[in-house]
Amino acid sequence: MILKDKVIIITGAGPGMGQAMCRGAAMEGAKVAISARSTEFIEKLHDEITANGGDVIAIPTDVSDTAQCQNLAKATLDKWGRIDGLVHSAYFHPDWANLDVASVDQLAQAFDVIALGGLRMAQAVIPAMKEQGGGSIVNISTLASRKPMPGEGGYAMCKAALNQLSRQLAIELGGTGIRANTALMGWMDGVPLDGFFASMGEEGAAYRKQRASEVPVGHIPPDKDCAKAVYFLLSDYASEVTGAALDVNGGDWVAP
């Protein structure tokens, strides 16, 4: 239980890795504040984790709203008295489109949720982390910011800004005991990807098989297993790791 008794906030706890992280962090011994815009999603997840013996609160939060970010941090402190970790996983995905025709309004919304949302949440938890002498911030990014894909440029641009947020925080928070890192996720098997393949109709099964064959580990990594890399970055095992970008993609991208 590498997160035993740590208090962790996780944003973006919708279907997929967000929920997988919440379940897994609780199983690793953390007290978890789960958040997303959907009250229905997080309340159901709250009840599931509680039924399995986890210690959890569910706080509806729109990370594009500074007051709601501050409220999430306050609710966590009111419940447990400290904040040991923040995982910023909330995102808005613009429509798939090449940049020459992409909706600038959608990209602005994505930037607000992904990059500025990460900054709002960091600003909300940093005072408590400074006061207690340490903490870990993990921003969830994407392989697309390493390996450009047609149609994914807008999303990748916003995640690339989030990558820089982690690097900047790691330097600016030097001496406080607060670490900031990024976990860059590739293709992940789970509910969102199931929906993507289903949307392709009869071609979906064949494309899933093709994609799996292209990943060096021999399969599309399950989201619940990708989440384990995040637990490492949150944990004391990563006590000397800050400003790092950890690729979690089964070898689909091999960093230099």
mmCIF file of C-alpha atoms in Angstrom:
data_model
loop_
_atom_site.group_PDB
_atom_site.id
_atom_site.type_symbol
_atom_site.label_atom_id
_atom_site.label_comp_id
_atom_site.label_asym_id
_atom_site.label_seq_id
_atom_site.Cartn_x
_atom_site.Cartn_y
_atom_site.Cartn_z
ATOM 1 C CA MET A 1 0.000 0.000 0.000
ATOM 2 C CA ILE A 2 2.360 2.688 -1.254
ATOM 3 C CA LEU A 3 -0.109 5.509 -0.574
ATOM 4 C CA LYS A 4 -1.117 4.425 2.920
ATOM 5 C CA ASP A 5 -2.693 7.323 4.856
ATOM 6 C CA LYS A 6 -1.862 9.894 2.175
ATOM 7 C CA VAL A 7 -4.588 12.388 1.269
ATOM 8 C CA ILE A 8 -4.968 12.638 -2.507
ATOM 9 C CA ILE A 9 -7.179 14.875 -4.652
ATOM 10 C CA ILE A 10 -8.051 13.533 -8.110
ATOM 11 C CA THR A 11 -9.761 15.712 -10.705
ATOM 12 C CA GLY A 12 -11.506 14.375 -13.790
ATOM 13 C CA ALA A 13 -12.950 11.261 -12.152
ATOM 14 C CA GLY A 14 -15.107 10.315 -15.127
ATOM 15 C CA PRO A 15 -15.248 6.921 -16.866
ATOM 16 C CA GLY A 16 -11.799 5.688 -17.820
ATOM 17 C CA MET A 17 -8.495 6.218 -16.072
ATOM 18 C CA GLY A 18 -9.911 8.965 -13.828
ATOM 19 C CA GLN A 19 -12.146 6.474 -12.075
ATOM 20 C CA ALA A 20 -9.493 3.760 -12.254
ATOM 21 C CA MET A 21 -7.076 6.057 -10.404
ATOM 22 C CA CYS A 22 -9.617 6.773 -7.685
ATOM 23 C CA ARG A 23 -10.291 3.089 -7.101
ATOM 24 C CA GLY A 24 -6.620 2.172 -7.236
ATOM 25 C CA ALA A 25 -5.439 4.994 -4.970
ATOM 26 C CA ALA A 26 -7.973 3.935 -2.342
ATOM 27 C CA MET A 27 -6.794 0.322 -2.627
ATOM 28 C CA GLU A 28 -3.236 1.587 -2.116
ATOM 29 C CA GLY A 29 -4.321 3.083 1.208
ATOM 30 C CA ALA A 30 -4.969 6.701 0.263
ATOM 31 C CA LYS A 31 -7.773 8.894 1.482
ATOM 32 C CA VAL A 32 -9.213 10.193 -1.760
ATOM 33 C CA ALA A 33 -11.110 13.359 -2.667
ATOM 34 C CA ILE A 34 -12.696 12.573 -6.029
ATOM 35 C CA SER A 35 -13.988 15.311 -8.276
ATOM 36 C CA ALA A 36 -15.596 15.834 -11.654
ATOM 37 C CA ARG A 37 -18.315 18.036 -13.066
ATOM 38 C CA SER A 38 -20.807 15.147 -13.015
ATOM 39 C CA THR A 39 -22.311 14.613 -9.575
ATOM 40 C CA GLU A 40 -23.780 11.316 -10.757
ATOM 41 C CA PHE A 41 -20.384 9.865 -11.722
ATOM 42 C CA ILE A 42 -18.589 10.757 -8.524
ATOM 43 C CA GLU A 43 -21.398 9.837 -6.141
ATOM 44 C CA LYS A 44 -21.655 6.385 -7.680
ATOM 45 C CA LEU A 45 -17.883 6.005 -7.472
ATOM 46 C CA HIS A 46 -17.923 7.277 -3.885
ATOM 47 C CA ASP A 47 -20.436 4.601 -2.874
ATOM 48 C CA GLU A 48 -18.456 1.878 -4.646
ATOM 49 C CA ILE A 49 -15.154 2.799 -2.989
ATOM 50 C CA THR A 50 -16.808 3.193 0.421
ATOM 51 C CA ALA A 51 -18.447 -0.215 0.106
ATOM 52 C CA ASN A 52 -14.983 -1.678 -0.475
ATOM 53 C CA GLY A 53 -13.615 -0.081 2.689
ATOM 54 C CA GLY A 54 -12.093 3.060 1.192
ATOM 55 C CA ASP A 55 -12.026 6.495 2.798
ATOM 56 C CA VAL A 56 -13.342 8.961 0.234
ATOM 57 C CA ILE A 57 -15.273 12.167 -0.327
ATOM 58 C CA ALA A 58 -16.898 13.304 -3.567
ATOM 59 C CA ILE A 59 -16.854 17.010 -4.425
ATOM 60 C CA PRO A 60 -18.383 18.188 -7.728
ATOM 61 C CA THR A 61 -15.828 20.515 -9.327
ATOM 62 C CA ASP A 62 -15.466 22.396 -12.577
ATOM 63 C CA VAL A 63 -11.746 23.169 -12.803
ATOM 64 C CA SER A 64 -12.440 26.109 -15.112
ATOM 65 C CA ASP A 65 -13.880 27.876 -12.038
ATOM 66 C CA THR A 66 -11.290 29.137 -9.529
ATOM 67 C CA ALA A 67 -13.782 29.232 -6.653
ATOM 68 C CA GLN A 68 -14.713 25.579 -7.197
ATOM 69 C CA CYS A 69 -11.036 24.565 -7.222
ATOM 70 C CA GLN A 70 -10.492 26.394 -3.958
ATOM 71 C CA ASN A 71 -13.603 24.731 -2.526
ATOM 72 C CA LEU A 72 -12.280 21.274 -3.433
ATOM 73 C CA ALA A 73 -9.036 21.958 -1.584
ATOM 74 C CA LYS A 74 -10.904 23.376 1.416
ATOM 75 C CA ALA A 75 -13.289 20.421 1.608
ATOM 76 C CA THR A 76 -10.313 18.060 1.581
ATOM 77 C CA LEU A 77 -8.572 19.993 4.360
ATOM 78 C CA ASP A 78 -11.770 20.177 6.383
ATOM 79 C CA LYS A 79 -12.138 16.395 6.133
ATOM 80 C CA TRP A 80 -8.563 15.221 6.693
ATOM 81 C CA GLY A 81 -6.453 18.247 7.668
ATOM 82 C CA ARG A 82 -3.833 17.907 4.950
ATOM 83 C CA ILE A 83 -3.274 17.398 1.213
ATOM 84 C CA ASP A 84 -0.422 15.089 0.243
ATOM 85 C CA GLY A 85 -1.099 14.754 -3.453
ATOM 86 C CA LEU A 86 -2.935 16.283 -6.379
ATOM 87 C CA VAL A 87 -3.646 14.434 -9.619
ATOM 88 C CA HIS A 88 -4.971 16.744 -12.308
ATOM 89 C CA SER A 89 -6.713 14.531 -14.840
ATOM 90 C CA ALA A 90 -9.665 16.733 -15.859
ATOM 91 C CA TYR A 91 -9.829 17.555 -19.551
ATOM 92 C CA PHE A 92 -12.009 18.750 -22.382
ATOM 93 C CA HIS A 93 -11.349 17.146 -25.763
ATOM 94 C CA PRO A 94 -12.071 19.327 -28.805
ATOM 95 C CA ASP A 95 -13.465 17.729 -31.948
ATOM 96 C CA TRP A 96 -10.942 15.760 -33.967
ATOM 97 C CA ALA A 97 -9.742 18.152 -36.659
ATOM 98 C CA ASN A 98 -6.521 19.323 -38.242
ATOM 99 C CA LEU A 99 -5.400 22.665 -36.917
ATOM 100 C CA ASP A 100 -6.083 24.567 -40.128
ATOM 101 C CA VAL A 101 -9.819 23.991 -39.614
ATOM 102 C CA ALA A 102 -10.013 23.442 -35.843
ATOM 103 C CA SER A 103 -12.474 25.431 -33.766
ATOM 104 C CA VAL A 104 -10.521 28.097 -31.887
ATOM 105 C CA ASP A 105 -13.373 28.368 -29.369
ATOM 106 C CA GLN A 106 -13.112 24.658 -28.595
ATOM 107 C CA LEU A 107 -9.337 24.912 -28.238
ATOM 108 C CA ALA A 108 -9.751 27.832 -25.848
ATOM 109 C CA GLN A 109 -12.119 25.721 -23.749
ATOM 110 C CA ALA A 110 -9.687 22.815 -23.776
ATOM 111 C CA PHE A 111 -6.829 25.092 -22.712
ATOM 112 C CA ASP A 112 -8.969 26.509 -19.906
ATOM 113 C CA VAL A 113 -9.768 23.070 -18.499
ATOM 114 C CA ILE A 114 -6.482 21.280 -19.138
ATOM 115 C CA ALA A 115 -3.735 23.854 -18.635
ATOM 116 C CA LEU A 116 -5.371 26.650 -16.660
ATOM 117 C CA GLY A 117 -7.382 24.069 -14.733
ATOM 118 C CA GLY A 118 -4.099 22.469 -13.707
ATOM 119 C CA LEU A 119 -2.777 25.834 -12.587
ATOM 120 C CA ARG A 120 -5.950 26.658 -10.645
ATOM 121 C CA MET A 121 -5.770 23.345 -8.813
ATOM 122 C CA ALA A 122 -2.056 23.747 -8.107
ATOM 123 C CA GLN A 123 -2.680 27.206 -6.672
ATOM 124 C CA ALA A 124 -5.463 25.751 -4.528
ATOM 125 C CA VAL A 125 -3.300 23.047 -2.914
ATOM 126 C CA ILE A 126 0.148 24.653 -2.763
ATOM 127 C CA PRO A 127 -0.471 26.747 0.392
ATOM 128 C CA ALA A 128 -1.422 23.643 2.408
ATOM 129 C CA MET A 129 1.466 21.643 0.978
ATOM 130 C CA LYS A 130 3.908 24.425 1.842
ATOM 131 C CA GLU A 131 2.596 24.616 5.385
ATOM 132 C CA GLN A 132 2.946 20.874 5.945
ATOM 133 C CA GLY A 133 6.383 20.796 4.296
ATOM 134 C CA GLY A 134 5.742 18.776 1.179
ATOM 135 C CA GLY A 135 3.421 17.215 -1.352
ATOM 136 C CA SER A 136 3.236 15.768 -4.834
ATOM 137 C CA ILE A 137 1.501 17.207 -7.904
ATOM 138 C CA VAL A 138 1.002 14.885 -10.873
ATOM 139 C CA ASN A 139 -0.429 16.231 -14.118
ATOM 140 C CA ILE A 140 -1.890 13.722 -16.563
ATOM 141 C CA SER A 141 -0.796 14.360 -20.132
ATOM 142 C CA THR A 142 -0.821 12.510 -23.420
ATOM 143 C CA LEU A 143 1.378 10.675 -25.879
ATOM 144 C CA ALA A 144 0.000 13.046 -28.519
ATOM 145 C CA SER A 145 2.218 15.821 -27.131
ATOM 146 C CA ARG A 146 5.236 13.606 -27.937
ATOM 147 C CA LYS A 147 4.014 11.912 -31.106
ATOM 148 C CA PRO A 148 1.875 14.262 -33.225
ATOM 149 C CA MET A 149 -1.223 12.715 -34.763
ATOM 150 C CA PRO A 150 -3.392 14.282 -37.481
ATOM 151 C CA GLY A 151 -6.579 15.626 -35.945
ATOM 152 C CA GLU A 152 -5.234 15.612 -32.385
ATOM 153 C CA GLY A 153 -3.190 18.816 -32.567
ATOM 154 C CA GLY A 154 -5.466 21.034 -30.493
ATOM 155 C CA TYR A 155 -5.676 18.585 -27.605
ATOM 156 C CA ALA A 156 -1.934 17.979 -27.782
ATOM 157 C CA MET A 157 -1.203 21.720 -27.691
ATOM 158 C CA CYS A 158 -3.167 22.083 -24.460
ATOM 159 C CA LYS A 159 -1.521 19.055 -22.881
ATOM 160 C CA ALA A 160 1.904 20.362 -23.916
ATOM 161 C CA ALA A 161 1.156 23.503 -21.909
ATOM 162 C CA LEU A 162 0.307 21.242 -18.960
ATOM 163 C CA ASN A 163 3.668 19.497 -19.408
ATOM 164 C CA GLN A 164 5.374 22.861 -19.062
ATOM 165 C CA LEU A 165 3.314 23.682 -15.980
ATOM 166 C CA SER A 166 4.817 20.660 -14.208
ATOM 167 C CA ARG A 167 8.351 21.626 -15.221
ATOM 168 C CA GLN A 168 7.853 25.208 -14.138
ATOM 169 C CA LEU A 169 6.335 24.262 -10.772
ATOM 170 C CA ALA A 170 9.174 21.831 -10.075
ATOM 171 C CA ILE A 171 11.664 24.710 -10.306
ATOM 172 C CA GLU A 172 9.587 27.435 -8.710
ATOM 173 C CA LEU A 173 8.669 25.250 -5.727
ATOM 174 C CA GLY A 174 12.260 24.232 -5.067
ATOM 175 C CA GLY A 175 13.001 24.049 -1.363
ATOM 176 C CA THR A 176 9.358 23.639 -0.318
ATOM 177 C CA GLY A 177 9.284 19.840 -0.421
ATOM 178 C CA ILE A 178 6.624 19.938 -3.131
ATOM 179 C CA ARG A 179 7.305 17.819 -6.200
ATOM 180 C CA ALA A 180 5.647 18.265 -9.611
ATOM 181 C CA ASN A 181 5.724 15.657 -12.363
ATOM 182 C CA THR A 182 3.871 14.617 -15.493
ATOM 183 C CA ALA A 183 2.567 11.198 -16.538
ATOM 184 C CA LEU A 184 2.004 11.006 -20.300
ATOM 185 C CA MET A 185 -0.554 8.379 -21.227
ATOM 186 C CA GLY A 186 -0.806 6.634 -24.573
ATOM 187 C CA TRP A 187 -3.610 4.427 -25.865
ATOM 188 C CA MET A 188 -5.427 2.963 -22.858
ATOM 189 C CA ASP A 189 -7.882 0.102 -22.808
ATOM 190 C CA GLY A 190 -11.038 1.048 -20.960
ATOM 191 C CA VAL A 191 -14.502 2.540 -21.325
ATOM 192 C CA PRO A 192 -13.562 5.570 -23.498
ATOM 193 C CA LEU A 193 -11.544 3.459 -25.946
ATOM 194 C CA ASP A 194 -14.309 0.859 -26.093
ATOM 195 C CA GLY A 195 -16.636 3.628 -27.213
ATOM 196 C CA PHE A 196 -14.145 4.817 -29.818
ATOM 197 C CA PHE A 197 -13.820 1.378 -31.386
ATOM 198 C CA ALA A 198 -17.584 0.835 -31.214
ATOM 199 C CA SER A 199 -18.111 4.074 -33.138
ATOM 200 C CA MET A 200 -16.153 2.555 -36.044
ATOM 201 C CA GLY A 201 -18.728 -0.178 -36.527
ATOM 202 C CA GLU A 202 -17.505 -3.410 -38.078
ATOM 203 C CA GLU A 203 -14.020 -1.969 -38.607
ATOM 204 C CA GLY A 204 -13.555 -1.341 -34.879
ATOM 205 C CA ALA A 205 -12.543 -4.870 -33.890
ATOM 206 C CA ALA A 206 -9.967 -5.068 -36.674
ATOM 207 C CA TYR A 207 -8.491 -1.690 -35.775
ATOM 208 C CA ARG A 208 -8.276 -2.667 -32.089
ATOM 209 C CA LYS A 209 -6.319 -5.772 -33.080
ATOM 210 C CA GLN A 210 -4.054 -3.739 -35.355
ATOM 211 C CA ARG A 211 -3.362 -1.123 -32.681
ATOM 212 C CA ALA A 212 -2.567 -3.803 -30.108
ATOM 213 C CA SER A 213 -0.078 -5.415 -32.494
ATOM 214 C CA GLU A 214 1.725 -2.080 -32.932
ATOM 215 C CA VAL A 215 2.375 -1.579 -29.215
ATOM 216 C CA PRO A 216 5.656 -3.225 -28.118
ATOM 217 C CA VAL A 217 4.177 -4.770 -24.947
ATOM 218 C CA GLY A 218 1.802 -6.670 -27.241
ATOM 219 C CA HIS A 219 -1.480 -5.172 -26.100
ATOM 220 C CA ILE A 220 -3.173 -1.843 -25.479
ATOM 221 C CA PRO A 221 -2.291 -1.015 -21.845
ATOM 222 C CA PRO A 222 -5.338 -1.175 -19.511
ATOM 223 C CA ASP A 223 -6.133 2.146 -17.854
ATOM 224 C CA LYS A 224 -6.066 0.588 -14.365
ATOM 225 C CA ASP A 225 -2.477 -0.540 -14.948
ATOM 226 C CA CYS A 226 -1.398 2.807 -16.412
ATOM 227 C CA ALA A 227 -2.697 4.398 -13.218
ATOM 228 C CA LYS A 228 -0.038 2.550 -11.208
ATOM 229 C CA ALA A 229 2.609 4.885 -12.640
ATOM 230 C CA VAL A 230 0.713 7.781 -11.078
ATOM 231 C CA TYR A 231 0.709 6.100 -7.658
ATOM 232 C CA PHE A 232 4.480 5.812 -7.920
ATOM 233 C CA LEU A 233 4.868 9.535 -8.620
ATOM 234 C CA LEU A 234 2.593 10.343 -5.685
ATOM 235 C CA SER A 235 4.415 8.014 -3.333
ATOM 236 C CA ASP A 236 7.535 8.319 -1.216
ATOM 237 C CA TYR A 237 9.255 5.942 -3.650
ATOM 238 C CA ALA A 238 9.481 8.969 -5.952
ATOM 239 C CA SER A 239 10.771 11.280 -3.224
ATOM 240 C CA GLU A 240 13.705 12.399 -5.396
ATOM 241 C CA VAL A 241 11.719 12.751 -8.616
ATOM 242 C CA THR A 242 10.490 16.178 -9.657
ATOM 243 C CA GLY A 243 10.193 17.940 -12.997
ATOM 244 C CA ALA A 244 10.055 14.565 -14.730
ATOM 245 C CA ALA A 245 7.863 13.397 -17.602
ATOM 246 C CA LEU A 246 7.074 9.686 -17.363
ATOM 247 C CA ASP A 247 5.870 8.003 -20.571
ATOM 248 C CA VAL A 248 3.215 5.367 -19.880
ATOM 249 C CA ASN A 249 2.340 3.864 -23.248
ATOM 250 C CA GLY A 250 3.603 0.294 -23.503
ATOM 251 C CA GLY A 251 6.521 1.421 -25.671
ATOM 252 C CA ASP A 252 4.298 3.043 -28.302
ATOM 253 C CA TRP A 253 6.636 6.028 -28.006
ATOM 254 C CA VAL A 254 10.230 5.494 -26.917
ATOM 255 C CA ALA A 255 11.631 8.708 -25.487
ATOM 256 C CA PRO A 256 15.232 9.689 -26.397
#
